[in-house]
Amino acid sequence: MTDLRTFRLRILETHSRAVIAAVGCPARPVIIPLAGVDFEPTGPDSYQVTMSEELAKEYGLVA
């Protein structure tokens, strides 16, 4: 079974196949493809994002 990770991210830009989100402090932009990721809005430009542990590592969200 795949472990899932959930993050709160601020979306900077949206594109047809990916979003650019601000991650960390200080914030750095990260490109997150839409495939395999669930997005739930939590505010005007913030989302709760759920993805597999492997995808989170691939996108640099976890070490």
Coordinates of N, CA and C in Angstrom, one line a residue:
M1 N 0.8 -1.2 0.0 CA 0.0 0.0 0.0 C 0.9 1.3 0.0
T2 N 0.5 2.2 -0.7 CA 1.2 3.5 -0.9 C 0.9 4.4 0.2
D3 N 1.9 5.0 0.9 CA 1.6 6.0 1.9 C 1.3 7.3 1.2
L4 N 0.2 8.0 1.8 CA -0.2 9.3 1.2 C 0.3 10.4 2.1
R5 N 0.7 11.5 1.5 CA 1.1 12.7 2.2 C 0.1 13.9 1.9
T6 N -0.2 14.7 2.8 CA -1.0 15.9 2.6 C -0.3 17.1 3.0
F7 N -0.4 18.1 2.1 CA 0.3 19.4 2.3 C -0.7 20.6 2.1
R8 N -0.5 21.7 2.7 CA -1.2 22.9 2.4 C -0.2 23.8 1.6
L9 N -0.7 24.2 0.4 CA 0.2 24.9 -0.5 C -0.5 26.2 -1.0
R10 N 0.3 27.2 -1.2 CA -0.2 28.4 -1.9 C 0.1 28.3 -3.4
I11 N -0.9 28.3 -4.2 CA -0.8 28.2 -5.6 C -0.4 29.5 -6.2
L12 N 0.7 29.6 -6.9 CA 1.1 30.9 -7.6 C 0.6 31.0 -9.0
E13 N 0.6 29.9 -9.7 CA 0.1 29.9 -11.1 C -0.5 28.6 -11.4
T14 N -1.5 28.6 -12.3 CA -2.1 27.3 -12.8 C -1.9 27.2 -14.3
H15 N -1.7 26.0 -14.7 CA -1.5 25.7 -16.1 C -2.4 24.5 -16.5
S16 N -2.5 24.1 -17.7 CA -3.4 23.0 -18.1 C -3.0 21.7 -17.5
R17 N -1.7 21.5 -17.3 CA -1.2 20.2 -16.8 C -0.4 20.2 -15.5
A18 N -0.3 21.4 -14.9 CA 0.5 21.6 -13.7 C 0.2 22.9 -13.0
V19 N 0.6 23.0 -11.7 CA 0.5 24.2 -11.0 C 1.9 24.6 -10.5
I20 N 2.1 25.8 -10.2 CA 3.3 26.2 -9.5 C 2.9 26.7 -8.2
A21 N 3.5 26.1 -7.1 CA 3.1 26.3 -5.8 C 4.3 26.9 -5.0
A22 N 4.0 27.7 -4.0 CA 5.1 28.2 -3.0 C 5.2 27.1 -1.9
V23 N 6.5 26.7 -1.7 CA 6.7 25.6 -0.7 C 7.8 26.1 0.2
G24 N 7.7 25.8 1.5 CA 8.7 26.1 2.5 C 8.8 27.5 3.0
C25 N 9.7 27.8 3.8 CA 10.0 29.1 4.4 C 11.5 29.3 4.4
P26 N 12.1 30.2 3.7 CA 11.4 31.0 2.7 C 10.9 30.2 1.6
A27 N 9.8 30.7 1.0 CA 9.1 30.0 -0.1 C 9.9 29.9 -1.3
R28 N 9.8 28.8 -1.9 CA 10.4 28.5 -3.2 C 9.4 28.0 -4.2
P29 N 9.4 28.3 -5.4 CA 8.4 27.8 -6.4 C 8.7 26.3 -6.7
V30 N 7.6 25.5 -6.8 CA 7.8 24.1 -7.1 C 6.7 23.8 -8.2
I31 N 7.1 23.1 -9.3 CA 6.1 22.7 -10.3 C 5.5 21.4 -9.9
I32 N 4.2 21.3 -9.8 CA 3.5 20.1 -9.4 C 2.6 19.7 -10.5
P33 N 2.9 18.6 -11.3 CA 1.9 18.1 -12.3 C 0.6 17.7 -11.7
L34 N -0.5 17.9 -12.4 CA -1.8 17.5 -11.9 C -2.1 16.0 -11.8
A35 N -1.4 15.2 -12.6 CA -1.7 13.8 -12.6 C -1.2 13.2 -11.3
G36 N -2.1 12.4 -10.7 CA -1.8 11.7 -9.5 C -1.9 12.5 -8.2
V37 N -2.4 13.7 -8.3 CA -2.5 14.6 -7.1 C -3.9 15.1 -6.9
D38 N -4.4 15.0 -5.7 CA -5.7 15.6 -5.4 C -5.6 16.9 -4.8
F39 N -6.4 17.9 -5.3 CA -6.4 19.3 -4.8 C -7.8 19.6 -4.2
E40 N -7.8 20.2 -3.0 CA -9.0 20.6 -2.4 C -8.8 22.1 -2.0
P41 N -9.6 23.0 -2.5 CA -9.4 24.4 -2.1 C -9.6 24.7 -0.6
T42 N -8.8 25.5 0.0 CA -8.9 25.8 1.4 C -9.0 27.3 1.6
G43 N -8.8 28.1 0.5 CA -8.9 29.5 0.5 C -8.8 30.1 -0.9
P44 N -8.6 31.4 -1.0 CA -8.6 32.0 -2.4 C -7.5 31.5 -3.2
D45 N -6.3 31.3 -2.7 CA -5.2 30.8 -3.5 C -4.4 29.6 -2.8
S46 N -5.1 29.0 -1.8 CA -4.4 27.9 -1.1 C -5.2 26.6 -1.2
Y47 N -4.5 25.5 -1.3 CA -5.1 24.2 -1.5 C -4.5 23.2 -0.5
Q48 N -5.3 22.2 -0.2 CA -4.8 21.0 0.5 C -4.5 20.0 -0.6
V49 N -3.3 19.6 -0.6 CA -2.8 18.7 -1.7 C -2.5 17.3 -1.1
T50 N -3.0 16.3 -1.7 CA -2.7 14.9 -1.3 C -2.1 14.1 -2.4
M51 N -0.9 13.5 -2.1 CA -0.2 12.7 -3.1 C 0.5 11.6 -2.4
S52 N 1.0 10.7 -3.2 CA 1.8 9.6 -2.7 C 3.2 10.1 -2.1
E53 N 3.7 9.3 -1.2 CA 5.0 9.6 -0.7 C 6.1 9.7 -1.8
E54 N 6.0 8.8 -2.7 CA 7.0 8.9 -3.8 C 6.9 10.1 -4.7
L55 N 5.7 10.6 -5.0 CA 5.5 11.8 -5.7 C 6.0 13.0 -4.9
A56 N 5.7 13.0 -3.6 CA 6.2 14.1 -2.7 C 7.7 14.2 -2.8
K57 N 8.4 13.1 -2.7 CA 9.8 13.1 -2.8 C 10.3 13.6 -4.2
E58 N 9.7 13.1 -5.2 CA 10.0 13.5 -6.6 C 9.9 15.0 -6.8
Y59 N 8.9 15.6 -6.2 CA 8.6 17.0 -6.4 C 9.4 17.9 -5.4
G60 N 10.2 17.2 -4.5 CA 11.0 18.0 -3.5 C 10.2 18.5 -2.3
L61 N 9.1 17.9 -2.0 CA 8.3 18.4 -0.9 C 8.7 17.7 0.4
V62 N 9.3 16.6 0.4 CA 9.8 15.9 1.6 C 11.3 15.4 1.3
A63 N 12.0 15.2 2.3 CA 13.4 14.8 2.1 C 13.5 13.3 1.9

